[in-house]
Short mmCIF file of C-alpha atoms in Angstrom, two decimals:
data_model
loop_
_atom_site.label_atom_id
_atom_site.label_comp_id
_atom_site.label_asym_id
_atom_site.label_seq_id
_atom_site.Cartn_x
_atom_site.Cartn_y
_atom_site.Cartn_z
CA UNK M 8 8.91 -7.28 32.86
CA UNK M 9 9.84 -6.69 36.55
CA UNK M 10 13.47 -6.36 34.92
CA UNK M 11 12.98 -3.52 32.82
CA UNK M 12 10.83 -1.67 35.20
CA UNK M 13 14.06 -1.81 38.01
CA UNK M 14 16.36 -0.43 34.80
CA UNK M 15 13.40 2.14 34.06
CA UNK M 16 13.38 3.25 38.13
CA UNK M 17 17.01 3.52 37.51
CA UNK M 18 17.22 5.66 34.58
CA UNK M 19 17.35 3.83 31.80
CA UNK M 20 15.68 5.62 29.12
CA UNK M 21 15.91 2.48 26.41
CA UNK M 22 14.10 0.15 29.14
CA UNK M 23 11.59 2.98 29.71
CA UNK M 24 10.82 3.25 26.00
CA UNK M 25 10.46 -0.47 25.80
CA UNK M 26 7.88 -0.41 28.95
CA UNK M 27 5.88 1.99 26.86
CA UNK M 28 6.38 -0.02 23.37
CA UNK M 29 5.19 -3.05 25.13
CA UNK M 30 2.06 -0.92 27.05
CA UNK M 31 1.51 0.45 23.28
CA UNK M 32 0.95 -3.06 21.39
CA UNK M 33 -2.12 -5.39 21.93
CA UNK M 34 -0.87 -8.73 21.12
CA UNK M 35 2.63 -7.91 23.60
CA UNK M 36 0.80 -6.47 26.81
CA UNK M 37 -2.25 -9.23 26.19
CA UNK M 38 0.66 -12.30 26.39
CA UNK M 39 1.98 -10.21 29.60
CA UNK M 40 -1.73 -10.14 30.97
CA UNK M 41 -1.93 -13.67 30.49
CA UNK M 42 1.07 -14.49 31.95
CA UNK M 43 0.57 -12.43 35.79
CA UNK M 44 1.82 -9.34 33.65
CA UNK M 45 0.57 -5.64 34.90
CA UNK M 46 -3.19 -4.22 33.73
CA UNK M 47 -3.15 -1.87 30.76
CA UNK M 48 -2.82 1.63 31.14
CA UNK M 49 -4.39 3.39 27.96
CA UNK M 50 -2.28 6.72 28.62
CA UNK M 51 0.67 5.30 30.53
CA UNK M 52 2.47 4.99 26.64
CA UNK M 53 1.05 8.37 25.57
CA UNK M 54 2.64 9.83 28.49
CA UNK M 55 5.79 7.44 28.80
CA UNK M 56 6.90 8.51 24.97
CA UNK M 57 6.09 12.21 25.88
CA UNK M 58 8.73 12.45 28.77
CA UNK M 59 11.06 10.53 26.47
CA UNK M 60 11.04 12.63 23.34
CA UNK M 61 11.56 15.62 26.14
CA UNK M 62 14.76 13.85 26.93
CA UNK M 63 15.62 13.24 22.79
CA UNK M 64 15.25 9.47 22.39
CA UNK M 65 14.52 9.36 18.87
CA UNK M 66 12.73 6.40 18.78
CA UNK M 67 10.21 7.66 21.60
CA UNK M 68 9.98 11.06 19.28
CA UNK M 69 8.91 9.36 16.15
CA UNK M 70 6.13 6.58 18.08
CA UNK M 71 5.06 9.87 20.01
CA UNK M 72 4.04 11.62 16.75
CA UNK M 73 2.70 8.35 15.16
CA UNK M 74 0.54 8.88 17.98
CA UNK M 75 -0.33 12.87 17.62
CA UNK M 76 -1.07 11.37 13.76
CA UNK M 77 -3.77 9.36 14.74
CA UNK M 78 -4.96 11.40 17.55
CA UNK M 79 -5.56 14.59 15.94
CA UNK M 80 -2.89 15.56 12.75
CA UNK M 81 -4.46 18.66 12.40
CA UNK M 82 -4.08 20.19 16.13
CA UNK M 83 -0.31 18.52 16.49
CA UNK M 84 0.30 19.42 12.74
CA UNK M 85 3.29 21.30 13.93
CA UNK M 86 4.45 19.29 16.74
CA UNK M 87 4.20 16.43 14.82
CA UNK M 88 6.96 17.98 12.25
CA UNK M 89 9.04 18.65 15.01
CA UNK M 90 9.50 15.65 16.18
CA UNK M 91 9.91 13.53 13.57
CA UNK M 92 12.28 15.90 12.56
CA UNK M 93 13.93 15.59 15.35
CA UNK M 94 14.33 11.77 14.89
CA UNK M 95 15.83 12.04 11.75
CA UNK M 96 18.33 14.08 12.60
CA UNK M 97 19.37 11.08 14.62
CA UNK M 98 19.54 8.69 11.21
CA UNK M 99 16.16 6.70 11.69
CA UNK M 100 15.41 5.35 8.90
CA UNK M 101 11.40 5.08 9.67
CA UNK M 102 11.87 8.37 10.96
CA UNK M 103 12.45 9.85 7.24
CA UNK M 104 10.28 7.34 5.70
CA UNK M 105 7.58 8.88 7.37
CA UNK M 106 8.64 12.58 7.11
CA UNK M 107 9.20 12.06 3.62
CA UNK M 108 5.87 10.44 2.92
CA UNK M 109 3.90 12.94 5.16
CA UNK M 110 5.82 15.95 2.87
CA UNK M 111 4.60 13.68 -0.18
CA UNK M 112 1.17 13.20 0.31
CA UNK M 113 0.52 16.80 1.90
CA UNK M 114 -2.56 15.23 4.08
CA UNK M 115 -0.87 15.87 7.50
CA UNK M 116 1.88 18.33 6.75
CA UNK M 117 1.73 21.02 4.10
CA UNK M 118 3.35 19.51 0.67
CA UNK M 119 6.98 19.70 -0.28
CA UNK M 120 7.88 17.57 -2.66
CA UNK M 121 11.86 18.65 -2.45
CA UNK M 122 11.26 17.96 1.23
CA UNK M 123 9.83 14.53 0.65
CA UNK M 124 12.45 13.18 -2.50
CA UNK M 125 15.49 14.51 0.09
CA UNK M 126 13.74 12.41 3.23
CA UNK M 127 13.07 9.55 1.04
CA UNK M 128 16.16 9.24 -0.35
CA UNK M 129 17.83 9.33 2.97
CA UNK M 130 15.91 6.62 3.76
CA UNK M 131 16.72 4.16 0.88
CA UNK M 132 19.70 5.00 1.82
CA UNK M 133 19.24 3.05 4.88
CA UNK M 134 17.27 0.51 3.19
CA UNK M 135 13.90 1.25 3.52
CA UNK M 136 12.42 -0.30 0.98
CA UNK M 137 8.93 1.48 0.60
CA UNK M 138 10.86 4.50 0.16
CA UNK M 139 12.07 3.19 -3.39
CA UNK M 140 8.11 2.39 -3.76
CA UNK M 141 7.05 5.83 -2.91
CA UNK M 142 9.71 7.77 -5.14
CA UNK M 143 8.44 5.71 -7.83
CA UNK M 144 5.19 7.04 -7.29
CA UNK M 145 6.44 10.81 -7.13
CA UNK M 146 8.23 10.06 -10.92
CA UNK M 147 4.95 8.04 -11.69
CA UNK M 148 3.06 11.35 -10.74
CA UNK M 149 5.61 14.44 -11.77
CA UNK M 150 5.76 15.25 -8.23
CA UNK M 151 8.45 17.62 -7.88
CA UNK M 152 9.49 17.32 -11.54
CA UNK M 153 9.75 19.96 -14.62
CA UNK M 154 5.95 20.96 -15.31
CA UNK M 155 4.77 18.55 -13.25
CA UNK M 156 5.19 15.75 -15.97
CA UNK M 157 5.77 12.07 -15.50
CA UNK M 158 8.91 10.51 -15.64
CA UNK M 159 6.92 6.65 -16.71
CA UNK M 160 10.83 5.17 -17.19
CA UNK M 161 12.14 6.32 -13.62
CA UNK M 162 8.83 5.24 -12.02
CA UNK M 163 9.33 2.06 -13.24
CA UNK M 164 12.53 1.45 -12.62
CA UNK M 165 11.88 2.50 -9.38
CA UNK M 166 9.18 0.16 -8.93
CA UNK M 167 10.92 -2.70 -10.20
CA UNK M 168 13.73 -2.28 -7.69
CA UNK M 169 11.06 -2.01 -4.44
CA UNK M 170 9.06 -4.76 -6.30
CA UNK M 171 12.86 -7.06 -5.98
CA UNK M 172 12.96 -6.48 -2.32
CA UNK M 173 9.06 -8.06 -1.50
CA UNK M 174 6.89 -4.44 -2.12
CA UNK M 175 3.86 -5.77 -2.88
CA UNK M 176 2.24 -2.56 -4.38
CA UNK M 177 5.23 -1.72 -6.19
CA UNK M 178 4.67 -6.05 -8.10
CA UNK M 179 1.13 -4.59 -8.52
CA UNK M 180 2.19 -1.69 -10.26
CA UNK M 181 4.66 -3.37 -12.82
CA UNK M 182 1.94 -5.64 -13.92
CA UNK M 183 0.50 -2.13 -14.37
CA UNK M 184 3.26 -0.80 -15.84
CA UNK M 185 4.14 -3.82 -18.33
CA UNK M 186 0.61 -4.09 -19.31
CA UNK M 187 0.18 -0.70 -20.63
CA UNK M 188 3.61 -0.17 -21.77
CA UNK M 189 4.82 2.36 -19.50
CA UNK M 190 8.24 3.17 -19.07
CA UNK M 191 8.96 0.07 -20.64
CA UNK M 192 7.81 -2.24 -23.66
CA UNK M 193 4.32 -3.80 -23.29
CA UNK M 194 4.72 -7.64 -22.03
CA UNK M 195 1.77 -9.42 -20.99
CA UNK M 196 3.38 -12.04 -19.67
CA UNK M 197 5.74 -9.99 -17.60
CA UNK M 198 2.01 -8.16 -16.09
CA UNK M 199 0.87 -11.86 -15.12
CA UNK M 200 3.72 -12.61 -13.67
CA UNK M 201 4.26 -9.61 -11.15
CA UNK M 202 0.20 -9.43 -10.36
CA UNK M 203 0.64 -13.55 -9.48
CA UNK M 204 3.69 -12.46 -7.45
CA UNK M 205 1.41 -9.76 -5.54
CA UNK M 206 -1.59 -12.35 -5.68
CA UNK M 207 0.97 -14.92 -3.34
CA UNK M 208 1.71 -12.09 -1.01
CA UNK M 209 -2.10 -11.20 -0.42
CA UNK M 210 -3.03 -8.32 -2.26
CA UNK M 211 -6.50 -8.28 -3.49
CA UNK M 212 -6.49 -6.06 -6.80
CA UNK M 213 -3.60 -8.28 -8.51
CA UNK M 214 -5.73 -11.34 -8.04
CA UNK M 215 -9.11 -9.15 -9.29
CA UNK M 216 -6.92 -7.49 -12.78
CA UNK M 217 -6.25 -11.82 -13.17
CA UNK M 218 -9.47 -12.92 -13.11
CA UNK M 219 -10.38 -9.80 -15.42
CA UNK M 220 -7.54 -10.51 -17.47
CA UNK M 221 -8.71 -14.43 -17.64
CA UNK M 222 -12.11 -13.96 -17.97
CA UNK M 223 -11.81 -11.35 -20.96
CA UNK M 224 -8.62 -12.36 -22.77
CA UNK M 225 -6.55 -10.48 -24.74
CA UNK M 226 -5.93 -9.33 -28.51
CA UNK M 227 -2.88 -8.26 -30.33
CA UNK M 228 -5.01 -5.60 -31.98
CA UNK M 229 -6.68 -4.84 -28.56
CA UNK M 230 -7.67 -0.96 -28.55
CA UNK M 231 -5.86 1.36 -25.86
CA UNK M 232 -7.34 4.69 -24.90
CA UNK M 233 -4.99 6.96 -22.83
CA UNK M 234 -6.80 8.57 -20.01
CA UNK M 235 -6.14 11.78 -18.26
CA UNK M 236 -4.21 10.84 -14.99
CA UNK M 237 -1.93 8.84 -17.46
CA UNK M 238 -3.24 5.48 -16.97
CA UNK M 239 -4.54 3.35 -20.07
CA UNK M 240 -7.70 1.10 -20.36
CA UNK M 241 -7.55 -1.85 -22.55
CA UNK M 242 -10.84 -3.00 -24.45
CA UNK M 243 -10.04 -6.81 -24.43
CA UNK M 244 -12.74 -7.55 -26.79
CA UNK M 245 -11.80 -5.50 -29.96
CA UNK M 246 -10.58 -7.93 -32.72
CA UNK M 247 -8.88 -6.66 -36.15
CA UNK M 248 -8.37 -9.28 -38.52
CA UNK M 249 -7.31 -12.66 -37.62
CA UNK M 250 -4.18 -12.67 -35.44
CA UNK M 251 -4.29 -14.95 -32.66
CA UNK M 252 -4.37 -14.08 -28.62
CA UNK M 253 -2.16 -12.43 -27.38
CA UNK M 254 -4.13 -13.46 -23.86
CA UNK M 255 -6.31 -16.53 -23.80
CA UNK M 256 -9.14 -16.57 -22.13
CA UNK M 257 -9.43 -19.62 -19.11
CA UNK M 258 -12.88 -19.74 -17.14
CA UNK M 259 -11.42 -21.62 -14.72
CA UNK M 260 -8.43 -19.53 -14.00
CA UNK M 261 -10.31 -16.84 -13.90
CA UNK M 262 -12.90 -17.97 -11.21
CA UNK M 263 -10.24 -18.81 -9.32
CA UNK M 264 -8.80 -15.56 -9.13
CA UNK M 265 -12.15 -14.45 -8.94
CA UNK M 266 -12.69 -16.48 -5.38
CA UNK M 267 -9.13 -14.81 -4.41
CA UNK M 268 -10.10 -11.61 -4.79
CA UNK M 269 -13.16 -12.27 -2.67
CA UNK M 270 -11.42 -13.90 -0.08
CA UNK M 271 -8.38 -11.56 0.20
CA UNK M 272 -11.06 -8.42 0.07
CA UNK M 273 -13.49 -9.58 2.09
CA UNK M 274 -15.37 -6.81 3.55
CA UNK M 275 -14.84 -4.26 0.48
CA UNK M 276 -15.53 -3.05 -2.64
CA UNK M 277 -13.14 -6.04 -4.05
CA UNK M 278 -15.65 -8.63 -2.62
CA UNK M 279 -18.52 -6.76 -4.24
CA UNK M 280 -16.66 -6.61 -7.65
CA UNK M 281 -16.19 -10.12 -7.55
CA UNK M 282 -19.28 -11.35 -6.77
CA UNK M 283 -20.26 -9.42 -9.90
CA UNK M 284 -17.64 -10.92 -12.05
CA UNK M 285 -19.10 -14.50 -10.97
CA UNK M 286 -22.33 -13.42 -11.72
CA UNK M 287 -20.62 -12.57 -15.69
CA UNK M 288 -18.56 -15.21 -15.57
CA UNK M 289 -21.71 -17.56 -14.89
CA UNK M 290 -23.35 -16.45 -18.01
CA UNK M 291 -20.09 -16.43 -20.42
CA UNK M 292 -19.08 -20.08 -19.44
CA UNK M 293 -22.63 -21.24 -18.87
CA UNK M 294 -21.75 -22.92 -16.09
CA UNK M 295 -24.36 -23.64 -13.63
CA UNK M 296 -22.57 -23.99 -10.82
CA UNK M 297 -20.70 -20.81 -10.39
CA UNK M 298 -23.37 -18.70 -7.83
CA UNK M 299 -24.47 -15.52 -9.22
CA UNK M 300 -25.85 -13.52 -6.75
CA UNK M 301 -24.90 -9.85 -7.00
CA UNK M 302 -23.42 -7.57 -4.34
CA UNK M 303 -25.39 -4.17 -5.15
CA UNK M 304 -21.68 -1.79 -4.82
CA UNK M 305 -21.58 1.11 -2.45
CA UNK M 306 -21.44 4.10 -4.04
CA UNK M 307 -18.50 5.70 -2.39
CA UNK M 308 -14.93 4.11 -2.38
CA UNK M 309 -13.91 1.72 0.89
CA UNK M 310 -10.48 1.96 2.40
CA UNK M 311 -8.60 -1.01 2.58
CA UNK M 312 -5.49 0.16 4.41
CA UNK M 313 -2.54 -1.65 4.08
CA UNK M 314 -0.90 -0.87 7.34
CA UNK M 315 -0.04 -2.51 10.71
CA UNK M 316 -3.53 -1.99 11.28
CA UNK M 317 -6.27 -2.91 8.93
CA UNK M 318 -4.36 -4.00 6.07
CA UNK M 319 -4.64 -6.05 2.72
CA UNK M 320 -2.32 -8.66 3.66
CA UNK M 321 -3.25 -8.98 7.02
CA UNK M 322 0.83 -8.96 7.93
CA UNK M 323 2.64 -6.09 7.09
CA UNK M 324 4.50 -3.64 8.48
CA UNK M 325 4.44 -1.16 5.63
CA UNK M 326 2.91 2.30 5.54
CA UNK M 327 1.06 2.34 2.19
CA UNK M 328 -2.53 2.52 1.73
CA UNK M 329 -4.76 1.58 -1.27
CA UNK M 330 -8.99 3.30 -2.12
CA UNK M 331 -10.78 2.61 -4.82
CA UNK M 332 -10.61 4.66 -7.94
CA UNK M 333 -12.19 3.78 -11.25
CA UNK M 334 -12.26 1.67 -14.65
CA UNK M 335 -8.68 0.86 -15.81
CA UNK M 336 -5.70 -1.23 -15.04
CA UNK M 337 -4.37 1.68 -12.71
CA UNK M 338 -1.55 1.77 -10.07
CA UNK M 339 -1.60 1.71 -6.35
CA UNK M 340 -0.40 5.23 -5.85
CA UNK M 341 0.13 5.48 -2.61
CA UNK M 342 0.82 4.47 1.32
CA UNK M 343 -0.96 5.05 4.64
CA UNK M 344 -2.20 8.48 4.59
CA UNK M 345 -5.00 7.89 1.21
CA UNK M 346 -3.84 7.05 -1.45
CA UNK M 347 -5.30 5.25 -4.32
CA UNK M 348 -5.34 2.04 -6.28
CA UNK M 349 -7.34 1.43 -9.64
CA UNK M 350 -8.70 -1.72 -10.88
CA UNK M 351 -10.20 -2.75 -14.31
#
């Protein structure tokens, strides 16, 4: 500590932006407390990263507007462009992840969706990997594209490449996608498989669409209906003839999920669907055991932010956020700034 405050007295803009990075994170300035380190300043970052992105260090311009985003997005709207702007005209990577997101999702800076596909793909390029995630989501959408239509075969593609390198939204979305047959041929197996693989890294919804999926089954003849914002909802319980499962049902999968969905959304509308499935899943099985008390549900959706902050995993660094939406096997549509996830 005492080291990079000399370097900082001397001029050294790196050690002063690490003074400030350190100042800026609990869990870094609490170990420095503990160990005969200096008080916390609540401004001293604020104002640190300020005189920095003055002087252009690009990684002081992009934390300074992460800042201005959570301060007040609307007053620093412009400012905030500017300097991440700024940063990415010195190659950071985050720098036009974030740009590209904040042109995506239009809830900070004003949309433009050229704007956001050119930022994003500069930052593949430099292997960000929720930037594949996201420009799945803008092909998954029509964002940007002819009339607005959805591209369901780049999307996927898209998310299958972000789901290789550890995404955990983009898994949840190819169980999604391989579920309902978009972009690529229905596999049920292939849906299990990617929501277990988003299950293991924490996410709550892949482990809630298991249980459902466990609890209700499946039928080759099962009836799709295609709604509006392009999803599909599956009624599991429509039979035609004889043809066997092409799901079977297991209770006791299922309440396991079920349990894993309440544990990994504790505190949300996940916990309160569970309970309820328990409370169904008591009554199908008949078994005693299983409690069935019932959550009454909020009737407005709960954020669970999948962020550095309040997140679903509880470890990530990525920017993507998840909200409840409605009935379906839907996607997780977007990161950080609200966007939204569907569950059955």
């Amino acid at each position: 500590m005492e080291l990079y405050q000399y370097a900082r007295k001397m001029g050294d803009n790196d050690a002063a932006f690490s003074l400030a990075s350190i100042n800026d994170s609990p869990e870094l300035h609490n170990h420095l407390i503990s160990s005969g380190g200096v008080e916390k300043d609540p401004e001293y970052s604020k104002k640190e990263l300020y005189a920095l992105s003055k002087k252009g260090h690009p990684y002081a311009q992009l934390n300074y507007a992460t800042i201005l985003i959570k301060e007040d997005p609307v007053k620093y709207k412009a400012q905030i462009e500017e300097l991440l702007t700024l940063a990415c005209k010195y190659g950071l990577a985050r720098a036009h992840l974030k740009l590209g997101e904040l042109y995506k999702n239009g809830k900070v800076l004003d949309k433009n969706f050229e704007l956001a596909k050119k930022h994003l793909e500069l930052a593949v390029s430099k292997d960000m990997h929720e930037a594949i995630f996201l420009l799945g989501d803008m092909y998954s959408k029509g964002e940007g594209l002819v009339n607005n239509q959805p591209d369901y075969a780049q999307a996927f593609e898209h998310f299958k490449d972000a789901a290789s390198k550890g995404v955990v939204e983009a898994q949840y979305n190819l169980g999604v996608y391989y579920l309902n047959g978009f972009g690529v041929e229905k596999n049920v197996d292939l849906a299990v498989e990617y929501w277990e693989m988003a299950s293991m890294q924490g996410f709550p919804l892949a482990a809630l669409n298991l249980a459902k999926l466990y609890m209700e089954g499946l039928q080759a003849d099962s009836e799709s209906k295609a709604n509006p914002d392009g999803t599909t909802t599956i009624n599991p319980s429509k039979r035609i003839g004889f043809k066997a499962p092409l799901f079977e049902k297991d209770y006791v999968k299922a309440k396991n999920y079920i349990y894993a969905a309440k544990s990994l959304g504790k505190g949300t509308f996940i916990e309160q669907d569970a309970n309820n499935l328990l409370q169904k899943l008591a009554v199908r099985s008949g078994d005693s055991k299983i409690p069935t008390e019932r959550i009454a549900r909020a009737g407005t959706a709960t954020d669970i932010n999948a962020n550095a902050n309040v997140n679903t995993k509880g470890n990530t660094n990525s920017s993507i956020s998840a909200t409840r939406a409605s009935k379906g096997y839907k996607v997780v549509e977007k990161k950080s700034s609200g966007g939204k996830c569907s569950v059955m």
